[in-house]
PDB file of C-alpha atoms in Angstrom:
ATOM      1  CA  ALA G1381      -4.301  29.998  -8.550  1.00 50.00           C
ATOM      2  CA  GLY G1382      -4.347  33.255  -6.668  1.00 61.00           C
ATOM      3  CA  SER G1383      -6.167  36.495  -6.558  1.00 69.00           C
ATOM      4  CA  SER G1384      -5.874  39.888  -4.957  1.00 69.00           C
ATOM      5  CA  ALA G1385      -8.793  41.719  -3.497  1.00 78.00           C
ATOM      6  CA  SER G1386     -10.252  44.717  -5.247  1.00 82.00           C
ATOM      7  CA  GLY G1387     -11.759  48.018  -4.195  1.00 85.00           C
ATOM      8  CA  ARG G1388     -10.821  49.262  -0.781  1.00 84.00           C
ATOM      9  CA  PHE G1389      -9.055  45.964  -0.024  1.00 87.00           C
ATOM     10  CA  THR G1390      -6.547  46.317  -2.850  1.00 88.00           C
ATOM     11  CA  GLY G1391      -3.084  45.781  -1.386  1.00 88.00           C
ATOM     12  CA  TYR G1392      -4.560  44.672   1.974  1.00 91.00           C
ATOM     13  CA  ALA G1393      -5.928  41.231   1.102  1.00 91.00           C
ATOM     14  CA  GLU G1394      -4.592  38.359  -0.877  1.00 90.00           C
ATOM     15  CA  ILE G1395      -6.362  34.967  -1.278  1.00 91.00           C
ATOM     16  CA  TYR G1396      -4.736  31.914  -2.803  1.00 92.00           C
ATOM     17  CA  LYS G1397      -6.522  28.610  -3.193  1.00 91.00           C
ATOM     18  CA  LYS G1398      -5.587  24.971  -3.798  1.00 91.00           C
ATOM     19  CA  LEU G1399      -8.313  22.534  -4.805  1.00 88.00           C
ATOM     20  CA  GLY G1400      -6.775  19.305  -3.497  1.00 87.00           C
ATOM     21  CA  SER G1401      -5.415  17.795  -6.638  1.00 88.00           C
ATOM     22  CA  PRO G1402      -3.417  14.532  -6.135  1.00 88.00           C
ATOM     23  CA  THR G1403      -0.541  16.246  -8.068  1.00 94.00           C
ATOM     24  CA  GLN G1404      -0.891  19.540  -6.208  1.00 95.00           C
ATOM     25  CA  THR G1405       2.350  21.631  -5.772  1.00 95.00           C
ATOM     26  CA  VAL G1406       3.263  23.949  -2.893  1.00 95.00           C
ATOM     27  CA  GLU G1407       1.555  27.308  -2.628  1.00 94.00           C
ATOM     28  CA  THR G1408       4.522  29.437  -3.650  1.00 93.00           C
ATOM     29  CA  ASN G1409       3.207  32.630  -2.032  1.00 93.00           C
ATOM     30  CA  LEU G1410       2.961  30.841   1.328  1.00 94.00           C
ATOM     31  CA  GLN G1411       6.447  29.358   0.800  1.00 95.00           C
ATOM     32  CA  THR G1412       7.891  32.797   0.101  1.00 94.00           C
ATOM     33  CA  ALA G1413       6.096  34.458   3.035  1.00 92.00           C
ATOM     34  CA  THR G1414       7.381  31.840   5.534  1.00 94.00           C
ATOM     35  CA  ALA G1415      10.942  31.342   4.042  1.00 94.00           C
ATOM     36  CA  GLY G1416      12.610  33.372   6.838  1.00 93.00           C
ATOM     37  CA  LEU G1417      11.057  31.382   9.694  1.00 93.00           C
ATOM     38  CA  THR G1418      13.190  29.020  11.789  1.00 90.00           C
ATOM     39  CA  ASN G1419      10.103  26.931  12.686  1.00 91.00           C
ATOM     40  CA  GLY G1420       7.051  26.755  10.416  1.00 89.00           C
ATOM     41  CA  ALA G1421       8.641  27.507   7.101  1.00 93.00           C
ATOM     42  CA  TRP G1422       6.584  26.248   4.231  1.00 93.00           C
ATOM     43  CA  THR G1423       8.788  24.266   1.812  1.00 94.00           C
ATOM     44  CA  SER G1424       8.279  22.602  -1.591  1.00 94.00           C
ATOM     45  CA  ASN G1425       7.384  19.432   0.347  1.00 95.00           C
ATOM     46  CA  HIS G1426       4.280  21.078   1.832  1.00 95.00           C
ATOM     47  CA  ARG G1427       1.983  20.267  -1.001  1.00 95.00           C
ATOM     48  CA  LEU G1428      -1.079  19.030   0.927  1.00 93.00           C
ATOM     49  CA  ARG G1429      -1.951  16.714  -1.924  1.00 90.00           C
ATOM     50  CA  GLY G1430      -5.563  15.682  -1.853  1.00 84.00           C
ATOM     51  CA  ILE G1431      -6.450  18.500   0.549  1.00 86.00           C
ATOM     52  CA  ALA G1432      -8.223  21.650  -0.508  1.00 88.00           C
ATOM     53  CA  TYR G1433      -7.185  24.825   1.342  1.00 91.00           C
ATOM     54  CA  ILE G1434      -6.876  28.598   1.106  1.00 93.00           C
ATOM     55  CA  TYR G1435      -4.022  30.858   2.183  1.00 93.00           C
ATOM     56  CA  VAL G1436      -5.202  34.325   3.106  1.00 93.00           C
ATOM     57  CA  ARG G1437      -2.786  37.156   3.814  1.00 92.00           C
ATOM     58  CA  LEU G1438      -4.148  40.356   5.289  1.00 92.00           C
ATOM     59  CA  THR G1439      -2.117  43.548   5.763  1.00 92.00           C
ATOM     60  CA  TRP G1440      -3.316  45.656   8.684  1.00 92.00           C
ATOM     61  CA  ASN G1441      -4.765  49.088   8.097  1.00 92.00           C
ATOM     62  CA  ASP G1442      -7.126  50.565  10.711  1.00 91.00           C
ATOM     63  CA  GLN G1443      -9.259  52.242   8.073  1.00 91.00           C
ATOM     64  CA  VAL G1444      -9.598  49.202   5.870  1.00 91.00           C
ATOM     65  CA  TRP G1445     -10.237  46.852   8.773  1.00 91.00           C
ATOM     66  CA  ALA G1446     -12.211  49.283  10.859  1.00 91.00           C
ATOM     67  CA  GLY G1447     -14.454  46.459  12.181  1.00 90.00           C
ATOM     68  CA  GLY G1448     -11.396  44.380  13.119  1.00 91.00           C
ATOM     69  CA  ILE G1449      -9.910  41.326  11.480  1.00 89.00           C
ATOM     70  CA  PRO G1450     -12.599  39.681   9.396  1.00 90.00           C
ATOM     71  CA  ASN G1451     -13.753  36.105   9.845  1.00 92.00           C
ATOM     72  CA  ILE G1452     -12.719  34.175   6.748  1.00 90.00           C
ATOM     73  CA  SER G1453     -15.072  31.550   5.270  1.00 89.00           C
ATOM     74  CA  ALA G1454     -15.519  29.853   1.973  1.00 87.00           C
ATOM     75  CA  MET G1455     -18.253  28.274  -0.099  1.00 85.00           C
ATOM     76  CA  VAL G1456     -17.036  24.855  -1.029  1.00 84.00           C
ATOM     77  CA  LYS G1457     -18.484  22.651  -3.767  1.00 84.00           C
ATOM     78  CA  GLY G1458     -17.025  19.460  -2.445  1.00 85.00           C
ATOM     79  CA  LYS G1459     -15.675  16.360  -4.157  1.00 87.00           C
ATOM     80  CA  ARG G1460     -16.519  15.379  -7.698  1.00 92.00           C
ATOM     81  CA  VAL G1461     -18.557  12.192  -7.667  1.00 96.00           C
ATOM     82  CA  TYR G1462     -19.418   9.600 -10.338  1.00 97.00           C
ATOM     83  CA  ASP G1463     -23.055   9.580 -11.606  1.00 98.00           C
ATOM     84  CA  PRO G1464     -24.036   6.141 -13.159  1.00 97.00           C
ATOM     85  CA  ARG G1465     -26.954   7.830 -14.871  1.00 97.00           C
ATOM     86  CA  THR G1466     -24.676   9.837 -17.135  1.00 97.00           C
ATOM     87  CA  ALA G1467     -21.342   7.988 -16.705  1.00 97.00           C
ATOM     88  CA  THR G1468     -19.787  11.417 -15.796  1.00 97.00           C
ATOM     89  CA  THR G1469     -17.935  12.707 -12.748  1.00 96.00           C
ATOM     90  CA  ALA G1470     -18.874  16.155 -11.492  1.00 95.00           C
ATOM     91  CA  TYR G1471     -19.764  18.111  -8.401  1.00 94.00           C
ATOM     92  CA  SER G1472     -22.981  17.077  -6.928  1.00 95.00           C
ATOM     93  CA  ALA G1473     -24.876  17.359  -3.590  1.00 96.00           C
ATOM     94  CA  ASN G1474     -27.068  14.378  -4.545  1.00 97.00           C
ATOM     95  CA  ALA G1475     -27.047  12.252  -1.374  1.00 97.00           C
ATOM     96  CA  ALA G1476     -27.224   8.960  -3.216  1.00 98.00           C
ATOM     97  CA  LEU G1477     -24.299   9.860  -5.483  1.00 98.00           C
ATOM     98  CA  CYS G1478     -22.226  11.020  -2.450  1.00 97.00           C
ATOM     99  CA  LEU G1479     -23.017   7.716  -0.736  1.00 98.00           C
ATOM    100  CA  ARG G1480     -21.838   5.735  -3.771  1.00 98.00           C
ATOM    101  CA  ASP G1481     -18.669   7.772  -3.887  1.00 97.00           C
ATOM    102  CA  TYR G1482     -17.930   7.165  -0.195  1.00 97.00           C
ATOM    103  CA  LEU G1483     -18.485   3.457  -0.658  1.00 97.00           C
ATOM    104  CA  THR G1484     -16.139   3.211  -3.656  1.00 97.00           C
ATOM    105  CA  ASP G1485     -13.475   5.809  -2.883  1.00 95.00           C
ATOM    106  CA  SER G1486     -10.151   4.103  -2.229  1.00 92.00           C
ATOM    107  CA  THR G1487      -8.540   6.992  -0.371  1.00 88.00           C
ATOM    108  CA  TYR G1488     -11.223   8.301   2.037  1.00 89.00           C
ATOM    109  CA  GLY G1489     -13.984   5.720   1.731  1.00 93.00           C
ATOM    110  CA  LEU G1490     -14.575   1.958   1.930  1.00 95.00           C
ATOM    111  CA  SER G1491     -12.791   1.130  -1.366  1.00 96.00           C
ATOM    112  CA  LEU G1492     -15.520  -1.184  -2.609  1.00 97.00           C
ATOM    113  CA  ALA G1493     -15.220  -2.280  -6.280  1.00 96.00           C
ATOM    114  CA  SER G1494     -17.860  -0.792  -8.625  1.00 94.00           C
ATOM    115  CA  THR G1495     -19.220  -4.331  -9.031  1.00 96.00           C
ATOM    116  CA  GLU G1496     -20.074  -4.322  -5.291  1.00 97.00           C
ATOM    117  CA  VAL G1497     -22.564  -1.486  -5.646  1.00 97.00           C
ATOM    118  CA  ASP G1498     -25.833  -1.811  -7.491  1.00 97.00           C
ATOM    119  CA  ASP G1499     -25.791   1.060  -9.956  1.00 97.00           C
ATOM    120  CA  ALA G1500     -29.383   0.470 -11.060  1.00 97.00           C
ATOM    121  CA  ALA G1501     -30.478   0.957  -7.465  1.00 97.00           C
ATOM    122  CA  PHE G1502     -28.146   3.965  -7.101  1.00 98.00           C
ATOM    123  CA  THR G1503     -29.790   5.422 -10.222  1.00 97.00           C
ATOM    124  CA  VAL G1504     -33.254   5.060  -8.709  1.00 96.00           C
ATOM    125  CA  ALA G1505     -32.089   6.611  -5.379  1.00 97.00           C
ATOM    126  CA  ALA G1506     -30.363   9.453  -7.186  1.00 97.00           C
ATOM    127  CA  ASN G1507     -33.461  10.158  -9.214  1.00 97.00           C
ATOM    128  CA  ILE G1508     -35.559  10.386  -6.027  1.00 97.00           C
ATOM    129  CA  CYS G1509     -32.969  12.792  -4.549  1.00 97.00           C
ATOM    130  CA  ASP G1510     -33.257  14.978  -7.628  1.00 97.00           C
ATOM    131  CA  GLU G1511     -37.063  15.103  -7.701  1.00 96.00           C
ATOM    132  CA  GLN G1512     -38.286  18.692  -7.595  1.00 95.00           C
ATOM    133  CA  VAL G1513     -40.401  19.518  -4.599  1.00 94.00           C
ATOM    134  CA  GLU G1514     -42.161  22.784  -3.879  1.00 93.00           C
ATOM    135  CA  VAL G1515     -40.666  24.960  -1.186  1.00 92.00           C
ATOM    136  CA  LYS G1516     -43.191  25.882   1.511  1.00 90.00           C
ATOM    137  CA  PRO G1517     -44.684  28.315   2.282  1.00 87.00           C
ATOM    138  CA  VAL G1518     -46.034  28.614  -1.266  1.00 83.00           C
ATOM    139  CA  THR G1519     -44.858  31.582  -3.241  1.00 84.00           C
ATOM    140  CA  ILE G1520     -46.031  32.991  -6.572  1.00 87.00           C
ATOM    141  CA  PRO G1521     -44.382  31.945  -8.743  1.00 91.00           C
ATOM    142  CA  ALA G1522     -43.709  28.590  -6.983  1.00 90.00           C
ATOM    143  CA  THR G1523     -40.129  27.802  -5.931  1.00 93.00           C
ATOM    144  CA  TYR G1524     -38.760  24.303  -6.254  1.00 95.00           C
ATOM    145  CA  GLU G1525     -35.678  22.450  -4.933  1.00 95.00           C
ATOM    146  CA  ASN G1526     -34.171  18.980  -4.963  1.00 96.00           C
ATOM    147  CA  ARG G1527     -35.898  16.572  -2.644  1.00 96.00           C
ATOM    148  CA  TYR G1528     -32.622  15.497  -0.882  1.00 97.00           C
ATOM    149  CA  GLU G1529     -29.147  16.925  -0.834  1.00 96.00           C
ATOM    150  CA  THR G1530     -26.135  16.410   1.332  1.00 94.00           C
ATOM    151  CA  ASN G1531     -24.194  19.568   2.157  1.00 91.00           C
ATOM    152  CA  GLY G1532     -21.814  18.578   4.961  1.00 88.00           C
ATOM    153  CA  VAL G1533     -18.438  17.179   5.827  1.00 90.00           C
ATOM    154  CA  LEU G1534     -17.359  13.617   6.516  1.00 92.00           C
ATOM    155  CA  TYR G1535     -14.343  12.901   8.657  1.00 92.00           C
ATOM    156  CA  THR G1536     -11.967  10.010   8.190  1.00 88.00           C
ATOM    157  CA  SER G1537     -11.642   9.857  11.959  1.00 93.00           C
ATOM    158  CA  GLU G1538     -15.414   8.931  12.049  1.00 95.00           C
ATOM    159  CA  SER G1539     -16.331   5.265  11.731  1.00 95.00           C
ATOM    160  CA  PRO G1540     -17.574   4.124   8.345  1.00 95.00           C
ATOM    161  CA  ASP G1541     -21.006   3.304   9.961  1.00 95.00           C
ATOM    162  CA  GLY G1542     -21.114   6.866  11.200  1.00 96.00           C
ATOM    163  CA  ASN G1543     -20.319   8.383   7.860  1.00 97.00           C
ATOM    164  CA  ILE G1544     -22.712   6.111   5.992  1.00 97.00           C
ATOM    165  CA  GLY G1545     -25.350   7.008   8.567  1.00 96.00           C
ATOM    166  CA  LYS G1546     -24.899  10.668   7.862  1.00 96.00           C
ATOM    167  CA  LEU G1547     -25.241  10.179   4.131  1.00 97.00           C
ATOM    168  CA  LEU G1548     -28.316   7.996   4.599  1.00 97.00           C
ATOM    169  CA  SER G1549     -29.938  10.521   6.896  1.00 96.00           C
ATOM    170  CA  ALA G1550     -29.593  13.171   4.182  1.00 96.00           C
ATOM    171  CA  MET G1551     -31.868  11.134   1.951  1.00 97.00           C
ATOM    172  CA  GLY G1552     -34.048   9.563   4.683  1.00 95.00           C
ATOM    173  CA  GLY G1553     -32.688   6.245   3.427  1.00 94.00           C
ATOM    174  CA  LEU G1554     -31.295   2.915   4.228  1.00 96.00           C
ATOM    175  CA  ILE G1555     -29.021   0.381   2.542  1.00 96.00           C
ATOM    176  CA  ALA G1556     -29.193  -3.311   2.114  1.00 96.00           C
ATOM    177  CA  TYR G1557     -26.722  -5.915   1.086  1.00 95.00           C
ATOM    178  CA  SER G1558     -28.112  -8.446  -1.462  1.00 94.00           C
ATOM    179  CA  GLY G1559     -26.506 -10.597  -4.112  1.00 93.00           C
ATOM    180  CA  GLY G1560     -23.073  -9.360  -3.191  1.00 94.00           C
ATOM    181  CA  ARG G1561     -23.921  -5.758  -3.792  1.00 97.00           C
ATOM    182  CA  ILE G1562     -24.904  -2.634  -1.729  1.00 97.00           C
ATOM    183  CA  ILE G1563     -28.413  -1.444  -2.584  1.00 97.00           C
ATOM    184  CA  PRO G1564     -29.486   2.043  -1.488  1.00 97.00           C
ATOM    185  CA  TYR G1565     -33.059   3.244  -0.843  1.00 96.00           C
ATOM    186  CA  ALA G1566     -33.894   6.908  -0.676  1.00 96.00           C
ATOM    187  CA  ALA G1567     -37.121   7.823   1.113  1.00 95.00           C
ATOM    188  CA  GLY G1568     -39.748   8.070  -1.579  1.00 87.00           C
ATOM    189  CA  TYR G1569     -42.845   6.394  -2.875  1.00 79.00           C
ATOM    190  CA  ARG G1570     -42.347   3.001  -4.443  1.00 74.00           C
ATOM    191  CA  ILE G1571     -45.034   1.142  -6.319  1.00 78.00           C
ATOM    192  CA  PRO G1572     -45.992  -1.918  -4.232  1.00 78.00           C
TER     193      PRO G1572
END
């Protein structure tokens, strides 16, 4: 899907996004814009399936871009992850759910079978991550946020231990392997 900027940027900025679908097609605006290039032409084979990206096209105008060419950034929700508490798949920054997804993802993760992860333990860890804690310093009215969230990037070039370590650090947690299954523990009080 694409969009053109509004206001003073009308006609000077175009932004097109692809969300990384496994059946994603080429960004036709990029294909058209590069069609005349000898090297670097974007073709129908440039689908970037499984990869989210944006194509930004800016047209120079010294009055519109008085401060120079802008830095482009994006707020990204991330990957949809499975939640064993609700049996649904949705965007989530819950560190336990992101860990479960990394362990079971067959494309970018460890490709464990769902029977190799303890969903009861992941439910407990996910609930700890979602506990509401008061933001300090105290305000009136009080402000609350989730106890643990993961808002970062994992790289396939990183070792699985490194990626798992990043996800565990986001929930102050650890994992164990018992009875043929991975069991996560988020930092939180447990009744002795």
